[in-house]
Tab-separated table of C-alpha atoms in Angstrom:
chain	number	residue	atom	x	y	z
X	1	MET	CA	0.091	0.190	-0.291
X	2	GLU	CA	1.747	2.968	-0.886
X	3	GLY	CA	0.774	6.974	-1.897
X	4	GLN	CA	-2.724	8.376	-0.639
X	5	ARG	CA	-4.075	4.866	0.247
X	6	ARG	CA	-1.265	4.440	2.569
X	7	ALA	CA	-1.845	8.230	4.089
X	8	ALA	CA	-5.389	7.347	4.545
X	9	PHE	CA	-4.712	4.325	6.573
X	10	VAL	CA	-1.720	5.937	9.002
X	11	ALA	CA	-4.154	8.661	9.643
X	12	LEU	CA	-6.952	6.039	10.501
X	13	VAL	CA	-4.564	4.194	12.790
X	14	ARG	CA	-3.353	7.269	14.406
X	15	GLY	CA	-6.785	8.307	14.951
X	16	ASP	CA	-7.461	5.225	16.818
X	17	ALA	CA	-4.334	5.478	18.814
X	18	MET	CA	-5.413	8.828	20.171
X	19	ALA	CA	-8.843	7.673	20.908
X	20	VAL	CA	-7.056	4.620	22.900
X	21	ALA	CA	-5.073	7.524	24.710
X	22	ARG	CA	-8.122	9.579	25.258
X	23	VAL	CA	-10.341	6.932	26.775
X	24	GLY	CA	-7.591	5.077	28.783
X	25	GLN	CA	-6.179	8.364	29.515
X	26	LEU	CA	-2.700	7.308	28.625
X	27	ASP	CA	0.109	8.731	27.085
X	28	ALA	CA	-0.082	8.794	23.219
X	29	ARG	CA	2.976	6.658	22.930
X	30	VAL	CA	1.929	4.352	25.437
X	31	ALA	CA	-1.375	3.731	23.825
X	32	VAL	CA	0.556	3.207	20.548
X	33	ASP	CA	2.895	0.333	22.339
X	34	ARG	CA	-0.274	-1.338	23.838
X	35	MET	CA	-1.912	-1.645	20.407
X	36	ARG	CA	1.333	-3.078	18.910
X	37	MET	CA	1.441	-5.441	21.766
X	38	ALA	CA	-2.381	-6.208	21.374
X	39	VAL	CA	-1.441	-7.050	17.516
X	40	GLU	CA	1.770	-9.161	18.155
X	41	ASP	CA	-0.272	-11.438	20.926
X	42	GLY	CA	-3.279	-11.899	18.722
X	43	SER	CA	-5.814	-9.956	20.742
X	44	LEU	CA	-5.974	-7.242	18.199
X	45	GLY	CA	-6.789	-8.172	14.568
X	46	GLN	CA	-6.919	-11.744	15.189
X	47	ASN	CA	-9.123	-12.132	11.830
X	48	ALA	CA	-6.780	-9.986	9.722
X	49	LEU	CA	-4.920	-11.406	6.660
X	50	LYS	CA	-0.897	-11.774	7.494
X	51	GLU	CA	-0.090	-9.052	5.103
X	52	ASP	CA	-2.938	-6.646	7.037
X	53	ARG	CA	-1.242	-7.479	10.129
X	54	GLU	CA	2.471	-6.445	8.816
X	55	LEU	CA	1.337	-3.714	7.544
X	56	LEU	CA	-0.572	-2.540	10.895
X	57	LEU	CA	2.550	-3.370	12.824
X	58	GLU	CA	4.564	-1.224	10.493
X	59	VAL	CA	2.502	1.690	10.612
X	60	LEU	CA	2.411	1.124	14.487
X	61	GLY	CA	6.224	1.039	14.444
X	62	GLN	CA	6.231	4.096	12.583
X	63	LEU	CA	4.223	5.975	15.024
X	64	ALA	CA	6.223	4.410	17.850
X	65	ASP	CA	9.284	5.916	16.221
X	66	PRO	CA	8.348	8.830	13.905
X	67	ALA	CA	12.320	10.100	13.977
X	68	ASP	CA	13.427	6.893	12.338
X	69	HIS	CA	10.732	6.934	9.538
X	70	LEU	CA	11.288	10.739	9.005
X	71	TYR	CA	14.923	10.086	8.546
X	72	ARG	CA	14.369	7.484	5.969
X	73	GLN	CA	11.474	9.459	4.311
X	74	LEU	CA	14.049	12.453	3.867
X	75	ASN	CA	17.271	10.450	3.051
X	76	LEU	CA	18.761	11.998	5.938
X	77	LYS	CA	22.057	10.840	7.167
X	78	ILE	CA	22.411	10.212	11.057
X	79	THR	CA	25.734	11.993	11.839
X	80	PRO	CA	26.689	13.642	15.222
X	81	ASP	CA	25.299	16.920	13.339
X	82	THR	CA	22.350	15.741	12.362
X	83	GLN	CA	21.088	14.299	16.151
X	84	LEU	CA	18.210	15.317	17.353
X	85	ALA	CA	18.819	18.205	19.775
X	86	TYR	CA	15.427	19.117	20.546
X	87	THR	CA	12.102	17.207	21.085
X	88	ASN	CA	8.516	18.225	22.330
X	89	THR	CA	9.917	17.555	26.229
X	90	LYS	CA	12.023	20.937	25.398
X	91	VAL	CA	9.301	23.046	24.284
X	92	LEU	CA	8.413	25.920	26.538
X	93	GLU	CA	5.736	27.650	24.330
X	94	LYS	CA	3.771	25.680	21.676
X	95	PRO	CA	4.577	26.323	17.977
X	96	THR	CA	2.519	29.488	16.445
X	97	PRO	CA	2.685	29.910	12.447
X	98	LEU	CA	5.099	32.657	11.905
X	99	THR	CA	5.039	32.606	8.069
X	100	SER	CA	3.539	30.405	5.560
X	101	GLY	CA	4.154	30.865	1.642
X	102	SER	CA	4.066	29.203	-1.301
X	103	PHE	CA	7.222	26.933	-0.422
X	104	ALA	CA	7.580	26.739	3.278
X	105	SER	CA	5.893	27.285	6.732
X	106	VAL	CA	7.595	28.606	9.610
X	107	PHE	CA	6.950	28.217	13.267
X	108	ALA	CA	7.735	30.684	16.223
X	109	LEU	CA	8.317	28.620	19.663
X	110	LYS	CA	10.090	29.081	22.683
X	111	VAL	CA	12.307	25.974	24.066
X	112	GLU	CA	14.915	25.341	26.834
X	113	ASN	CA	18.204	25.229	25.500
X	114	ALA	CA	21.414	23.048	26.153
X	115	ASP	CA	22.001	25.452	28.988
X	116	GLY	CA	18.665	25.617	30.610
X	117	VAL	CA	17.670	28.803	29.367
X	118	ALA	CA	14.769	29.881	27.770
X	119	GLN	CA	15.302	30.667	23.954
X	120	ASP	CA	13.212	32.226	21.347
X	121	SER	CA	13.213	30.319	18.575
X	122	VAL	CA	12.135	29.363	15.069
X	123	PHE	CA	11.161	25.945	13.534
X	124	LYS	CA	11.109	25.115	9.952
X	125	PRO	CA	9.918	21.705	9.147
X	126	LEU	CA	11.740	19.558	6.560
X	127	LYS	CA	10.582	18.483	3.202
X	128	ALA	CA	11.488	15.605	1.171
X	129	THR	CA	11.608	17.346	-2.191
X	130	GLU	CA	11.863	21.427	-3.173
X	131	GLU	CA	10.234	23.170	-5.801
X	132	GLY	CA	10.788	26.954	-6.708
X	133	TRP	CA	14.316	27.159	-5.583
X	134	VAL	CA	16.396	29.265	-7.392
X	135	GLY	CA	19.290	26.964	-6.128
X	136	LYS	CA	18.142	24.150	-8.595
X	137	TRP	CA	20.145	26.210	-11.222
X	138	SER	CA	23.375	25.896	-9.135
X	139	GLY	CA	23.486	21.841	-8.844
X	140	ILE	CA	20.830	21.171	-5.837
X	141	PRO	CA	18.713	17.968	-7.127
X	142	MET	CA	15.318	19.291	-6.075
X	143	ASP	CA	14.174	15.673	-5.772
X	144	ASP	CA	16.377	15.083	-2.847
X	145	PRO	CA	17.689	18.702	-1.736
X	146	GLN	CA	19.259	17.661	1.631
X	147	VAL	CA	17.962	21.053	3.280
X	148	ALA	CA	19.397	19.998	6.869
X	149	ILE	CA	22.741	19.108	5.599
X	150	ARG	CA	23.170	22.274	3.809
X	151	ASN	CA	21.906	24.277	6.638
X	152	ILE	CA	24.334	22.137	9.102
X	153	ALA	CA	27.321	22.597	6.597
X	154	THR	CA	26.848	26.387	6.361
X	155	LEU	CA	27.098	26.784	10.450
X	156	SER	CA	30.085	24.220	10.018
X	157	CYS	CA	32.034	26.445	7.713
X	158	ALA	CA	30.900	29.451	9.675
X	159	LYS	CA	32.475	27.741	13.037
X	160	LYS	CA	35.223	26.846	11.250
X	161	LEU	CA	36.377	30.446	9.984
X	162	GLY	CA	35.438	31.823	13.231
X	163	LEU	CA	32.423	33.818	11.908
X	164	ASP	CA	29.623	34.577	14.089
X	165	VAL	CA	27.361	35.506	11.209
X	166	ILE	CA	24.683	32.303	11.002
X	167	ALA	CA	21.924	31.584	13.225
X	168	ASP	CA	22.540	28.253	15.416
X	169	THR	CA	20.943	25.513	13.949
X	170	ARG	CA	19.945	22.154	15.167
X	171	LEU	CA	17.641	19.035	14.277
X	172	ALA	CA	14.235	19.022	15.855
X	173	LEU	CA	11.291	16.667	16.448
X	174	ILE	CA	8.553	19.103	17.333
X	175	ASP	CA	4.689	18.651	17.400
X	176	THR	CA	3.597	21.876	15.207
X	177	GLY	CA	-0.371	21.152	16.118
X	178	ARG	CA	-1.217	17.550	14.230
X	179	GLY	CA	-1.001	15.931	17.639
X	180	PRO	CA	1.931	13.747	19.207
X	181	LEU	CA	1.509	11.020	16.859
X	182	ASP	CA	2.242	13.142	13.982
X	183	PRO	CA	5.458	15.732	14.440
X	184	ASP	CA	7.427	17.405	11.934
X	185	LEU	CA	11.185	16.849	11.706
X	186	GLY	CA	13.055	20.256	11.259
X	187	LEU	CA	15.535	22.604	11.757
X	188	LEU	CA	15.014	24.756	14.773
X	189	MET	CA	17.316	27.965	14.899
X	190	GLU	CA	17.435	30.664	17.694
X	191	ARG	CA	15.613	33.640	16.325
X	192	ALA	CA	17.668	36.316	14.779
X	193	PRO	CA	17.840	39.751	16.744
X	194	GLY	CA	17.282	42.778	14.903
X	195	LYS	CA	15.520	43.557	11.708
X	196	GLN	CA	15.834	41.909	8.300
X	197	ALA	CA	17.984	43.829	5.983
X	198	ARG	CA	15.442	45.165	3.953
X	199	ASN	CA	13.509	46.757	6.997
X	200	ALA	CA	16.843	47.842	8.674
X	201	ASP	CA	17.405	51.456	9.478
X	202	ALA	CA	19.022	53.545	6.556
X	203	ASP	CA	21.605	54.732	8.875
X	204	TRP	CA	23.043	51.540	9.663
X	205	PHE	CA	24.347	51.264	5.996
X	206	LYS	CA	26.950	53.939	7.024
X	207	ASN	CA	28.091	52.214	10.075
X	208	PRO	CA	31.770	50.811	9.803
X	209	ALA	CA	31.034	47.683	11.877
X	210	VAL	CA	27.919	46.920	9.632
X	211	PHE	CA	30.206	47.093	6.912
X	212	ALA	CA	32.504	44.574	8.537
X	213	GLU	CA	30.086	42.151	9.617
X	214	VAL	CA	27.916	42.091	6.444
X	215	THR	CA	30.996	41.659	4.171
X	216	LYS	CA	31.758	38.564	6.654
X	217	LEU	CA	28.266	37.072	5.663
X	218	GLN	CA	29.007	37.641	1.885
X	219	LEU	CA	32.828	36.008	2.317
X	220	LEU	CA	30.954	32.993	3.818
X	221	ASP	CA	28.293	32.665	1.148
X	222	HIS	CA	30.806	33.001	-1.305
X	223	LEU	CA	32.721	30.145	-0.239
X	224	THR	CA	29.350	27.871	0.451
X	225	GLY	CA	27.772	29.164	-2.975
X	226	GLN	CA	24.825	30.683	-1.168
X	227	VAL	CA	22.637	31.728	-4.260
X	228	ASP	CA	19.610	33.171	-2.285
X	229	ARG	CA	20.834	35.844	0.374
X	230	HIS	CA	18.523	38.752	-0.752
X	231	ASP	CA	17.843	41.056	1.935
X	232	ASN	CA	14.974	39.113	3.506
X	233	ASN	CA	16.856	35.986	4.653
X	234	TYR	CA	19.566	38.266	6.779
X	235	PHE	CA	19.336	40.309	9.873
X	236	ILE	CA	21.117	43.099	11.584
X	237	ASP	CA	20.906	44.169	15.138
X	238	VAL	CA	22.759	47.421	16.225
X	239	GLY	CA	22.288	47.325	19.771
X	240	PRO	CA	22.196	50.269	22.305
X	241	ASN	CA	26.028	50.355	23.081
X	242	GLY	CA	26.749	49.918	19.209
X	243	ASP	CA	27.545	46.365	19.391
X	244	VAL	CA	26.392	44.573	15.890
X	245	LYS	CA	25.542	41.259	14.673
X	246	VAL	CA	24.380	40.170	11.709
X	247	THR	CA	22.541	36.527	11.209
X	248	GLY	CA	21.972	34.775	7.965
X	249	ILE	CA	18.827	32.552	8.053
X	250	ASP	CA	17.612	30.023	5.794
X	251	ASN	CA	20.992	28.740	4.666
X	252	ASP	CA	20.117	25.763	2.437
X	253	GLN	CA	20.156	26.865	-1.209
X	254	CYS	CA	24.147	26.389	-1.098
X	255	PHE	CA	26.761	24.026	-1.930
X	256	GLY	CA	25.565	23.307	-5.633
X	257	LYS	CA	27.996	21.220	-7.347
X	258	ASP	CA	27.953	23.335	-10.375
X	259	LEU	CA	29.354	26.817	-8.913
X	260	LEU	CA	33.030	26.188	-9.032
X	261	SER	CA	33.778	30.149	-8.755
X	262	PRO	CA	33.178	32.023	-5.957
X	263	SER	CA	31.899	34.946	-7.826
X	264	ASP	CA	28.950	32.438	-9.465
X	265	ILE	CA	26.620	33.373	-6.690
X	266	ARG	CA	25.738	36.627	-8.336
X	267	PRO	CA	22.959	36.580	-11.560
X	268	LEU	CA	24.428	34.834	-13.900
X	269	ARG	CA	23.151	34.245	-17.468
X	270	ARG	CA	19.765	35.618	-16.243
X	271	LEU	CA	20.015	32.847	-13.685
X	272	PRO	CA	17.739	34.256	-10.529
X	273	PHE	CA	20.421	34.488	-8.457
X	274	HIS	CA	20.198	36.847	-5.193
X	275	GLY	CA	24.290	37.178	-4.783
X	276	THR	CA	26.760	39.558	-5.779
X	277	ALA	CA	30.059	39.607	-7.340
X	278	LEU	CA	33.173	39.174	-5.025
X	279	PRO	CA	33.662	42.354	-2.299
X	280	PRO	CA	35.779	44.916	-3.188
X	281	VAL	CA	37.364	45.187	-0.164
X	282	ILE	CA	38.259	43.179	2.662
X	283	ASP	CA	40.077	43.615	6.186
X	284	THR	CA	43.224	41.841	7.388
X	285	ALA	CA	40.955	39.648	9.875
X	286	MET	CA	38.932	38.207	6.716
X	287	ALA	CA	42.285	38.000	4.839
X	288	ALA	CA	43.873	35.838	7.347
X	289	MET	CA	40.815	33.951	7.974
X	290	ILE	CA	40.579	32.932	4.226
X	291	ASP	CA	44.503	32.262	4.043
X	292	ALA	CA	44.394	29.798	6.926
X	293	LEU	CA	41.371	27.506	5.802
X	294	GLU	CA	43.025	24.422	3.583
X	295	ASP	CA	41.617	22.500	1.262
X	296	ASP	CA	42.101	19.094	3.294
X	297	GLU	CA	40.161	21.012	6.433
X	298	LEU	CA	37.169	21.395	3.925
X	299	HIS	CA	37.454	17.753	3.080
X	300	ALA	CA	37.624	16.743	6.769
X	301	MET	CA	34.664	18.244	7.525
X	302	LEU	CA	32.110	18.030	4.456
X	303	ASP	CA	33.110	15.084	3.216
X	304	ASN	CA	30.693	13.127	5.416
X	305	GLN	CA	27.916	15.431	4.677
X	306	LEU	CA	28.060	16.694	0.950
X	307	SER	CA	28.393	14.635	-2.368
X	308	ASP	CA	32.017	14.242	-3.795
X	309	ASP	CA	31.292	17.107	-6.419
X	310	GLU	CA	29.570	19.466	-3.931
X	311	VAL	CA	32.898	19.382	-1.844
X	312	ASP	CA	34.932	19.435	-4.859
X	313	ALA	CA	33.166	22.345	-5.928
X	314	THR	CA	33.578	24.163	-2.339
X	315	VAL	CA	37.200	23.576	-2.756
X	316	SER	CA	37.375	25.153	-5.984
X	317	ARG	CA	35.504	28.141	-4.799
X	318	LEU	CA	37.846	28.320	-1.566
X	319	GLN	CA	40.803	28.721	-4.295
X	320	GLY	CA	38.869	31.343	-6.200
X	321	LEU	CA	38.557	33.355	-2.944
X	322	ARG	CA	42.381	32.715	-1.954
X	323	LEU	CA	43.137	34.620	-5.473
X	324	HIS	CA	41.021	37.375	-4.821
X	325	VAL	CA	42.564	37.990	-1.699
X	326	ASP	CA	45.803	38.055	-3.484
X	327	GLN	CA	44.221	40.794	-5.768
X	328	LEU	CA	42.998	42.845	-3.279
X	329	ARG	CA	46.255	42.906	-1.377
X	330	SER	CA	47.990	43.706	-4.688
X	331	GLN	CA	46.100	46.736	-4.933
X	332	GLY	CA	46.010	47.778	-1.462
X	333	LEU	CA	42.199	46.935	-0.470
X	334	VAL	CA	43.074	44.397	2.205
X	335	ILE	CA	42.405	47.166	4.844
X	336	GLU	CA	42.892	47.299	8.656
X	337	PRO	CA	39.208	46.924	10.588
X	338	ALA	CA	39.917	50.286	11.938
X	339	GLN	CA	39.534	51.699	8.088
X	340	TRP	CA	36.122	50.528	7.600
X	341	ALA	CA	35.100	54.051	8.554
X	342	ASP	CA	37.004	55.459	5.616
X	343	PRO	CA	34.269	57.325	2.975
X	344	ALA	CA	36.528	56.213	0.388
X	345	MET	CA	36.642	52.596	1.036
X	346	GLN	CA	32.908	52.708	1.571
X	347	ALA	CA	32.594	54.063	-1.604
X	348	ARG	CA	34.092	51.037	-3.532
X	349	PHE	CA	30.735	49.165	-2.422
X	350	THR	CA	28.188	48.847	-5.032
X	351	ALA	CA	25.151	47.010	-5.693
X	352	GLN	CA	27.078	44.882	-8.338
X	353	ASN	CA	29.891	43.678	-5.752
X	354	SER	CA	28.692	43.336	-2.476
X	355	TYR	CA	25.788	43.073	-0.202
X	356	ILE	CA	26.029	46.510	1.573
X	357	GLY	CA	26.636	48.525	-1.673
X	358	ARG	CA	23.152	46.518	-2.595
X	359	GLU	CA	21.058	47.259	0.407
X	360	ARG	CA	22.702	50.653	0.691
X	361	THR	CA	21.078	51.493	-3.197
X	362	THR	CA	17.787	49.884	-1.889
X	363	HIS	CA	17.904	52.451	1.300
X	364	GLN	CA	19.285	55.250	-0.919
X	365	VAL	CA	22.021	55.659	1.450
X	366	PHE	CA	24.886	57.521	-0.106
């Protein structure tokens, strides 16, 4: 039994289990276990055909361990980075819909994090296939997009480079409202502070620290091949004491196997990518960060997450970034961090070569 017939049968068994739980005042998982034991000892379904009993046991097993079923359904490898970090036991405030669009639904919730502290979070259920992605033009297969792995690999690269510009992202199994026997497997991210770049204060785009932090995010995106970094999927926060925090979200349309140059995240051949050409200025800390990352370190970090072609493409983009750093250095455009306030340096950022220039143009900041 497959497709809609199987889905209807699973829903029927799930409904029966929830009814048993209500009548017996049991936890839903306990009700499933009791039903399974009753089928196994013959007190339930004794007149059913053998294949029907096997199907019923299979579905009860799916309800008893939804994580295993969902990992298999999503073709998601179980690695230390893809282990479940959050379940319903860590949820302090139930999920509420945050957005719902053509291709994704996102929920806001509050969880208890690993430090035992309440954390405002965002939960995005995973899907086995995708559509409407610009990422398909970069070589990401839509029938097996591996959204979780791409997000986690982006976070791994950010940590390796020492860049705090990506939302902490973990795997979670959460009931989003359909009941405890029908949870979603998805990505749980700490909610980014501040405002989306689209809604940021215009004066922020003159702030030297904003220049530096947004450029860090841009460099990371050139490495990962992120083709969907528009002004709606990164946040800027300028605190009352002047501290600046930039956070990239929705880090999944990346690591496409067909992007071999770091500048290929810009719109190419009319492809609808949301990146730009390489930044015209970086600082010495950023240059040192790129120089220090070795090809074999990328392999060691990404080989168990991405395909060979995707890792090779990432290494190719890293090599391109090194060449770009050398070119900027030869032109005197690798500056000291204190020089981000220099108007001459800021003027080099355009809508074509940088996120900050693109957003300055949108906000008409000159």
